[in-house]
Short mmCIF file of C-alpha atoms in Angstrom, two decimals:
data_model
loop_
_atom_site.label_atom_id
_atom_site.label_comp_id
_atom_site.label_asym_id
_atom_site.label_seq_id
_atom_site.Cartn_x
_atom_site.Cartn_y
_atom_site.Cartn_z
CA UNK A 1 -10.47 106.33 -31.31
CA UNK A 2 -11.28 108.29 -27.84
CA UNK A 3 -8.77 108.25 -24.61
CA UNK A 4 -9.13 105.73 -21.78
CA UNK A 5 -6.97 108.23 -20.11
CA UNK A 6 -9.45 111.38 -21.44
CA UNK A 7 -12.74 109.74 -20.57
CA UNK A 8 -11.18 109.39 -16.48
CA UNK A 9 -9.98 113.28 -16.32
CA UNK A 10 -11.28 114.73 -13.79
CA UNK A 11 -12.28 117.51 -15.93
CA UNK A 12 -14.50 115.12 -17.80
CA UNK A 13 -16.85 114.85 -14.56
CA UNK A 14 -16.99 118.39 -13.35
CA UNK A 15 -16.67 117.19 -9.70
CA UNK A 16 -17.47 119.97 -6.61
CA UNK A 17 -15.97 119.59 -4.14
CA UNK A 18 -18.56 118.71 -2.05
CA UNK A 19 -19.17 119.47 2.68
CA UNK A 20 -19.10 115.76 4.34
CA UNK A 21 -22.42 114.00 4.29
CA UNK A 22 -23.95 111.78 6.90
CA UNK A 23 -25.75 109.12 4.57
CA UNK A 24 -28.07 106.96 7.60
CA UNK A 25 -27.78 102.79 6.83
CA UNK A 26 -30.45 102.54 9.16
CA UNK A 27 -31.90 104.99 6.33
CA UNK A 28 -31.25 102.20 2.94
CA UNK A 29 -32.58 98.72 4.73
CA UNK A 30 -35.89 97.78 5.49
CA UNK A 31 -36.57 95.20 7.51
CA UNK A 32 -37.52 92.42 5.37
CA UNK A 33 -34.57 92.63 3.84
CA UNK A 34 -35.77 94.78 0.79
CA UNK A 35 -33.77 98.60 -0.23
CA UNK A 36 -35.64 101.91 0.83
CA UNK A 37 -34.25 104.78 -1.51
CA UNK A 38 -34.01 107.57 0.81
CA UNK A 39 -30.59 108.49 1.33
CA UNK A 40 -29.82 106.73 -2.49
CA UNK A 41 -27.63 108.37 -5.40
CA UNK A 42 -28.36 106.51 -8.10
CA UNK A 43 -31.95 103.36 -6.81
CA UNK A 44 -30.74 99.76 -7.58
CA UNK A 45 -32.85 98.14 -10.60
CA UNK A 46 -35.79 96.12 -8.65
CA UNK A 47 -36.04 92.45 -8.39
CA UNK A 48 -39.91 90.63 -7.75
CA UNK A 49 -37.36 87.64 -5.41
CA UNK A 50 -33.59 88.97 -5.03
CA UNK A 51 -33.15 90.08 -0.75
CA UNK A 52 -29.79 92.11 -0.79
CA UNK A 53 -30.24 91.84 2.84
CA UNK A 54 -29.63 88.03 2.33
CA UNK A 55 -26.47 87.87 0.07
CA UNK A 56 -24.84 90.36 2.62
CA UNK A 57 -25.50 87.79 5.04
CA UNK A 58 -23.97 85.13 2.88
CA UNK A 59 -21.00 87.32 2.11
CA UNK A 60 -20.37 87.98 5.84
CA UNK A 61 -20.76 84.81 6.80
CA UNK A 62 -18.60 83.21 4.03
CA UNK A 63 -16.04 85.08 5.66
CA UNK A 64 -16.95 84.48 9.13
CA UNK A 65 -17.31 80.44 9.43
CA UNK A 66 -17.91 78.84 12.12
CA UNK A 67 -15.27 80.38 14.25
CA UNK A 68 -14.84 84.05 13.48
CA UNK A 69 -12.18 87.00 12.63
CA UNK A 70 -9.11 84.69 14.39
CA UNK A 71 -6.95 87.80 14.06
CA UNK A 72 -9.01 90.70 15.30
CA UNK A 73 -9.93 88.28 18.06
CA UNK A 74 -6.46 88.08 18.56
CA UNK A 75 -4.69 91.28 18.31
CA UNK A 76 -7.69 93.86 18.96
CA UNK A 77 -9.35 94.70 21.89
CA UNK A 78 -12.55 94.45 21.85
CA UNK A 79 -13.98 97.96 23.33
CA UNK A 80 -10.63 100.00 20.90
CA UNK A 81 -12.90 102.95 18.84
CA UNK A 82 -11.31 104.31 15.57
CA UNK A 83 -11.23 105.80 12.52
CA UNK A 84 -11.01 104.44 9.31
CA UNK A 85 -11.33 105.83 5.91
CA UNK A 86 -11.43 105.00 2.32
CA UNK A 87 -8.79 105.40 0.33
CA UNK A 88 -8.37 104.91 -3.90
CA UNK A 89 -5.51 103.56 -5.84
CA UNK A 90 -6.47 104.52 -8.69
CA UNK A 91 -8.92 106.61 -11.13
CA UNK A 92 -12.60 105.68 -11.75
CA UNK A 93 -16.07 106.10 -11.07
CA UNK A 94 -16.81 104.92 -7.38
CA UNK A 95 -19.72 102.51 -6.45
CA UNK A 96 -21.46 100.34 -3.86
CA UNK A 97 -21.66 103.52 -1.07
CA UNK A 98 -24.98 102.23 -0.31
CA UNK A 99 -25.05 99.19 -0.59
CA UNK A 100 -21.70 99.42 1.65
CA UNK A 101 -23.32 101.21 4.34
CA UNK A 102 -25.96 98.18 4.28
CA UNK A 103 -23.17 96.09 5.30
CA UNK A 104 -21.64 99.03 8.18
CA UNK A 105 -25.72 98.51 9.61
CA UNK A 106 -25.84 94.70 9.19
CA UNK A 107 -22.47 94.49 11.29
CA UNK A 108 -22.72 96.93 13.30
CA UNK A 109 -25.93 99.90 13.76
CA UNK A 110 -23.88 102.43 15.80
CA UNK A 111 -20.99 102.40 13.53
CA UNK A 112 -20.60 106.40 12.25
CA UNK A 113 -20.33 106.66 8.27
CA UNK A 114 -19.56 109.85 6.11
CA UNK A 115 -18.18 110.05 2.51
CA UNK A 116 -17.19 112.76 0.61
CA UNK A 117 -18.15 111.26 -2.65
CA UNK A 118 -21.33 109.80 -3.56
CA UNK A 119 -22.22 106.66 -5.76
CA UNK A 120 -21.15 107.26 -9.30
CA UNK A 121 -18.57 109.91 -8.86
CA UNK A 122 -15.13 110.75 -10.29
CA UNK A 123 -12.55 109.94 -7.38
CA UNK A 124 -8.58 110.32 -8.22
CA UNK A 125 -5.21 108.47 -7.18
CA UNK A 126 -4.96 109.27 -3.31
CA UNK A 127 -8.19 110.65 -1.72
CA UNK A 128 -9.42 110.07 1.03
CA UNK A 129 -13.52 109.83 0.50
CA UNK A 130 -15.41 108.54 3.01
CA UNK A 131 -14.32 107.75 6.61
CA UNK A 132 -16.31 105.14 9.20
CA UNK A 133 -15.90 105.86 12.84
CA UNK A 134 -16.14 103.31 15.65
CA UNK A 135 -15.99 100.18 17.10
CA UNK A 136 -12.11 98.81 15.88
CA UNK A 137 -13.37 95.07 15.61
CA UNK A 138 -16.74 95.58 13.63
CA UNK A 139 -14.75 98.10 12.12
CA UNK A 140 -12.53 95.53 10.25
CA UNK A 141 -14.62 92.59 10.50
CA UNK A 142 -16.90 94.20 7.64
CA UNK A 143 -14.07 95.98 5.69
CA UNK A 144 -12.96 92.42 2.98
CA UNK A 145 -17.15 92.18 2.46
CA UNK A 146 -17.61 95.96 1.98
CA UNK A 147 -14.14 96.40 -0.40
CA UNK A 148 -15.41 93.19 -2.03
CA UNK A 149 -18.54 94.72 -3.56
CA UNK A 150 -17.09 98.32 -3.63
CA UNK A 151 -14.43 97.01 -5.88
CA UNK A 152 -16.09 95.56 -8.38
CA UNK A 153 -19.24 97.40 -8.50
CA UNK A 154 -16.69 100.64 -8.94
CA UNK A 155 -15.28 99.08 -11.60
CA UNK A 156 -18.46 98.52 -13.35
CA UNK A 157 -19.32 102.08 -13.20
CA UNK A 158 -15.37 102.75 -14.28
CA UNK A 159 -15.52 100.82 -17.61
CA UNK A 160 -19.50 101.42 -18.06
CA UNK A 161 -19.05 105.19 -18.15
CA UNK A 162 -16.06 105.10 -20.26
CA UNK A 163 -18.57 102.95 -22.33
CA UNK A 164 -22.08 105.04 -22.29
CA UNK A 165 -19.84 109.18 -22.77
CA UNK A 166 -17.97 106.98 -25.92
CA UNK A 167 -21.49 105.21 -27.22
CA UNK A 168 -24.19 108.24 -26.98
CA UNK A 169 -26.41 108.82 -28.98
CA UNK A 170 -26.67 105.30 -28.58
CA UNK A 171 -27.15 103.92 -24.80
CA UNK A 172 -24.92 101.20 -23.16
CA UNK A 173 -26.45 98.20 -21.85
CA UNK A 174 -25.09 95.23 -20.24
CA UNK A 175 -25.97 91.27 -20.47
CA UNK A 176 -27.24 88.74 -18.28
CA UNK A 177 -23.35 87.56 -17.89
CA UNK A 178 -23.03 88.33 -14.52
CA UNK A 179 -21.57 86.50 -10.96
CA UNK A 180 -23.80 84.36 -10.36
CA UNK A 181 -25.26 85.80 -6.76
CA UNK A 182 -24.85 89.59 -7.31
CA UNK A 183 -27.07 90.17 -10.82
CA UNK A 184 -28.29 93.29 -9.26
CA UNK A 185 -25.26 94.29 -7.37
CA UNK A 186 -23.85 94.62 -11.00
CA UNK A 187 -26.28 95.96 -12.76
CA UNK A 188 -27.38 97.90 -10.26
CA UNK A 189 -22.99 99.26 -10.86
CA UNK A 190 -24.30 99.48 -14.52
CA UNK A 191 -26.69 102.20 -13.59
CA UNK A 192 -23.74 104.21 -11.64
CA UNK A 193 -21.86 104.08 -14.17
CA UNK A 194 -24.72 105.44 -16.23
CA UNK A 195 -25.34 102.87 -18.38
CA UNK A 196 -29.11 101.32 -19.22
CA UNK A 197 -30.03 97.40 -17.69
CA UNK A 198 -30.87 94.99 -20.18
CA UNK A 199 -33.32 92.68 -18.93
CA UNK A 200 -32.93 91.25 -14.83
CA UNK A 201 -33.40 87.77 -15.99
CA UNK A 202 -35.52 85.05 -17.83
CA UNK A 203 -38.65 86.24 -16.17
CA UNK A 204 -38.90 90.40 -17.41
CA UNK A 205 -38.74 90.36 -20.46
CA UNK A 206 -39.23 87.89 -23.67
CA UNK A 207 -35.99 87.44 -26.11
CA UNK A 208 -36.03 86.15 -29.03
CA UNK A 209 -32.03 84.47 -29.88
CA UNK A 210 -30.77 81.97 -31.51
CA UNK A 211 -30.98 78.65 -30.51
CA UNK A 212 -35.16 79.22 -29.71
CA UNK A 213 -34.52 80.59 -33.68
CA UNK A 214 -33.20 77.19 -33.79
CA UNK A 215 -35.43 74.84 -31.88
CA UNK A 216 -38.60 76.37 -33.79
CA UNK A 217 -37.93 76.15 -37.16
CA UNK A 218 -37.07 78.76 -37.62
CA UNK A 219 -37.20 83.40 -37.00
CA UNK A 220 -41.32 84.11 -37.82
CA UNK A 221 -42.15 80.42 -36.12
CA UNK A 222 -41.00 81.80 -32.60
CA UNK A 223 -42.27 85.39 -33.17
CA UNK A 224 -45.76 83.58 -33.78
CA UNK A 225 -45.29 81.15 -30.22
CA UNK A 226 -44.45 83.70 -28.34
CA UNK A 227 -47.25 86.66 -29.68
CA UNK A 228 -49.81 83.28 -29.02
CA UNK A 229 -47.96 82.31 -25.58
CA UNK A 230 -48.28 85.47 -24.78
CA UNK A 231 -51.75 86.47 -25.74
CA UNK A 232 -52.87 83.40 -24.35
CA UNK A 233 -51.02 84.37 -20.68
CA UNK A 234 -52.63 87.99 -20.71
CA UNK A 235 -48.31 88.88 -20.41
CA UNK A 236 -47.67 92.81 -21.06
CA UNK A 237 -43.68 92.67 -22.00
CA UNK A 238 -41.44 93.41 -24.25
CA UNK A 239 -40.30 91.55 -26.91
CA UNK A 240 -36.76 91.70 -28.48
CA UNK A 241 -35.72 89.66 -31.16
CA UNK A 242 -32.05 88.05 -32.39
CA UNK A 243 -31.30 88.60 -36.15
CA UNK A 244 -28.01 87.68 -37.99
CA UNK A 245 -28.33 88.71 -41.26
CA UNK A 246 -30.38 90.78 -43.42
CA UNK A 247 -32.60 88.55 -44.98
CA UNK A 248 -33.89 87.85 -41.00
CA UNK A 249 -34.54 91.49 -40.73
CA UNK A 250 -36.54 91.75 -43.56
CA UNK A 251 -38.94 88.88 -42.69
CA UNK A 252 -38.46 90.69 -39.04
CA UNK A 253 -40.10 93.68 -40.52
CA UNK A 254 -42.42 91.91 -43.42
CA UNK A 255 -43.62 90.09 -40.14
CA UNK A 256 -44.18 93.85 -38.54
CA UNK A 257 -45.66 95.40 -40.46
CA UNK A 258 -48.31 92.96 -41.43
CA UNK A 259 -49.39 91.11 -37.84
CA UNK A 260 -50.18 92.36 -34.16
CA UNK A 261 -47.12 91.82 -32.55
CA UNK A 262 -44.99 92.21 -29.51
CA UNK A 263 -41.87 92.78 -31.31
CA UNK A 264 -40.26 96.00 -29.79
CA UNK A 265 -36.55 95.36 -30.37
CA UNK A 266 -34.16 94.00 -33.21
CA UNK A 267 -30.74 92.76 -32.13
CA UNK A 268 -28.26 93.08 -34.58
CA UNK A 269 -25.97 90.42 -33.39
CA UNK A 270 -22.32 90.15 -34.99
CA UNK A 271 -23.03 92.44 -37.88
CA UNK A 272 -19.64 94.02 -36.73
CA UNK A 273 -17.30 93.23 -38.46
CA UNK A 274 -13.56 93.75 -37.55
CA UNK A 275 -10.87 94.33 -39.76
CA UNK A 276 -7.22 93.37 -39.55
CA UNK A 277 -5.84 96.60 -38.66
CA UNK A 278 -7.93 96.88 -35.29
CA UNK A 279 -10.75 98.69 -37.03
CA UNK A 280 -14.74 97.37 -37.48
CA UNK A 281 -16.68 97.55 -40.18
CA UNK A 282 -20.50 99.48 -39.42
CA UNK A 283 -21.66 98.97 -43.52
CA UNK A 284 -24.09 95.47 -42.16
CA UNK A 285 -25.51 97.41 -39.34
CA UNK A 286 -25.97 100.29 -40.91
CA UNK A 287 -27.50 98.70 -43.74
CA UNK A 288 -30.21 97.04 -41.22
CA UNK A 289 -30.85 100.39 -39.24
CA UNK A 290 -31.35 101.76 -42.03
CA UNK A 291 -33.74 99.04 -43.11
CA UNK A 292 -35.72 99.14 -40.56
CA UNK A 293 -35.95 103.38 -39.78
CA UNK A 294 -37.06 103.44 -37.11
CA UNK A 295 -40.18 101.31 -36.66
CA UNK A 296 -38.48 99.33 -33.56
CA UNK A 297 -35.70 99.96 -31.24
CA UNK A 298 -32.48 98.37 -32.69
CA UNK A 299 -29.51 96.72 -30.47
CA UNK A 300 -26.12 96.50 -31.33
CA UNK A 301 -23.83 93.11 -30.09
CA UNK A 302 -20.95 92.38 -30.64
CA UNK A 303 -17.13 93.07 -30.78
CA UNK A 304 -18.27 95.71 -28.57
CA UNK A 305 -14.68 96.92 -26.85
CA UNK A 306 -13.68 100.22 -25.76
CA UNK A 307 -11.86 101.40 -28.57
CA UNK A 308 -14.73 100.43 -30.76
CA UNK A 309 -17.74 101.69 -29.53
CA UNK A 310 -17.32 104.82 -29.84
CA UNK A 311 -18.40 103.92 -33.78
CA UNK A 312 -21.06 101.66 -33.41
CA UNK A 313 -22.79 104.51 -31.56
CA UNK A 314 -22.80 106.79 -34.61
CA UNK A 315 -23.91 103.44 -36.63
CA UNK A 316 -27.92 104.55 -35.22
CA UNK A 317 -28.40 101.81 -33.51
CA UNK A 318 -30.85 102.36 -30.58
CA UNK A 319 -28.61 100.57 -27.84
CA UNK A 320 -25.32 98.60 -27.28
CA UNK A 321 -25.18 95.89 -25.54
CA UNK A 322 -21.92 94.61 -24.07
CA UNK A 323 -21.03 91.25 -21.95
CA UNK A 324 -17.71 92.75 -21.20
CA UNK A 325 -19.35 95.33 -18.66
CA UNK A 326 -20.09 92.91 -15.90
CA UNK A 327 -18.52 89.60 -17.00
CA UNK A 328 -14.55 90.92 -18.11
CA UNK A 329 -14.70 93.19 -15.29
CA UNK A 330 -11.08 94.67 -13.93
CA UNK A 331 -11.91 95.89 -9.84
CA UNK A 332 -10.88 99.34 -9.08
CA UNK A 333 -8.11 99.81 -6.32
CA UNK A 334 -10.14 101.23 -2.83
CA UNK A 335 -9.02 100.23 0.29
CA UNK A 336 -10.04 101.33 3.95
CA UNK A 337 -7.36 102.02 6.50
CA UNK A 338 -7.11 103.07 10.07
CA UNK A 339 -3.79 104.51 9.48
CA UNK A 340 -3.75 106.22 6.44
CA UNK A 341 -0.19 108.17 6.80
CA UNK A 342 1.28 104.72 6.67
CA UNK A 343 -0.82 103.48 4.47
CA UNK A 344 0.11 107.10 1.34
CA UNK A 345 3.53 106.62 2.40
CA UNK A 346 3.33 102.81 1.09
CA UNK A 347 1.43 104.22 -1.44
CA UNK A 348 3.38 106.09 -2.98
CA UNK A 349 5.70 104.25 -3.43
CA UNK A 350 4.94 101.93 -4.77
CA UNK A 351 2.70 104.17 -7.66
CA UNK A 352 -0.89 103.60 -6.35
CA UNK A 353 -1.06 107.11 -3.77
#
């Protein structure tokens, strides 16, 4: 079993020291609220209706309410200029840098943002990895929204990196178990962490699951209905079908081999069996992979943890999906401080720097 601390060690990332890089916030956001990818290390996933600018506006409005930042207005002269530094308070993979730029741009386009790391890089506890310069009031107003996004995204990216490395040669996927309204952001963090995106939503892939199968009167009825519907509507998209037993796998394979179908992936659901000693038995999973023999892609789902994913990845499956990447994420501790010396002193006292 691969230890979490070893996977998070700097040696696993071979990070080279970089000079400070200015990333233009205005270059990352288009007038229509979309995203231009010129300065981004890793592009966000695409979505036909998601408006990232509107999500940022909602987050800022949620914080400001109908009064604004009362504490800022009371304590900080409006014309004060400061420098504030991003501090990592624990080891992990940083994510959300490009999104942070978009937020600062939305609050005040004059703010200057500089980075010593990029999305997907390793940061260690106590590292100053970015700086924002400009109006103090505007920086503090943006601070919590920026950090909320960055901490969540960095937590997702850190866990994804751990899982992706351990799962190799299988590829790690997230699921639709994302925070409502933050799906694109959550899935972007998975990409930053080295994972691969599953379907974005209900619209971009057919996924025949247990309830569809039950309602359709069986797994083959469900697949036939999907094939007929896609043909009728002239839709070209991938189809995945969930199987729960080896018999269902055989049924799907028989149909696939004898019919013109859009099925391109078989999910092998809960074929990883937990054992009393904390290990898992992947015999059923391996048997299913052998039956399929590369005719379609395979995806293992269920009982996937950082402790079990390596063994699952050695079974021969193409993909491993884990809802835990986004639904049980632990945020990475990051702060933004004007007085970094005092912040580091406090951090050392509390073992967070």
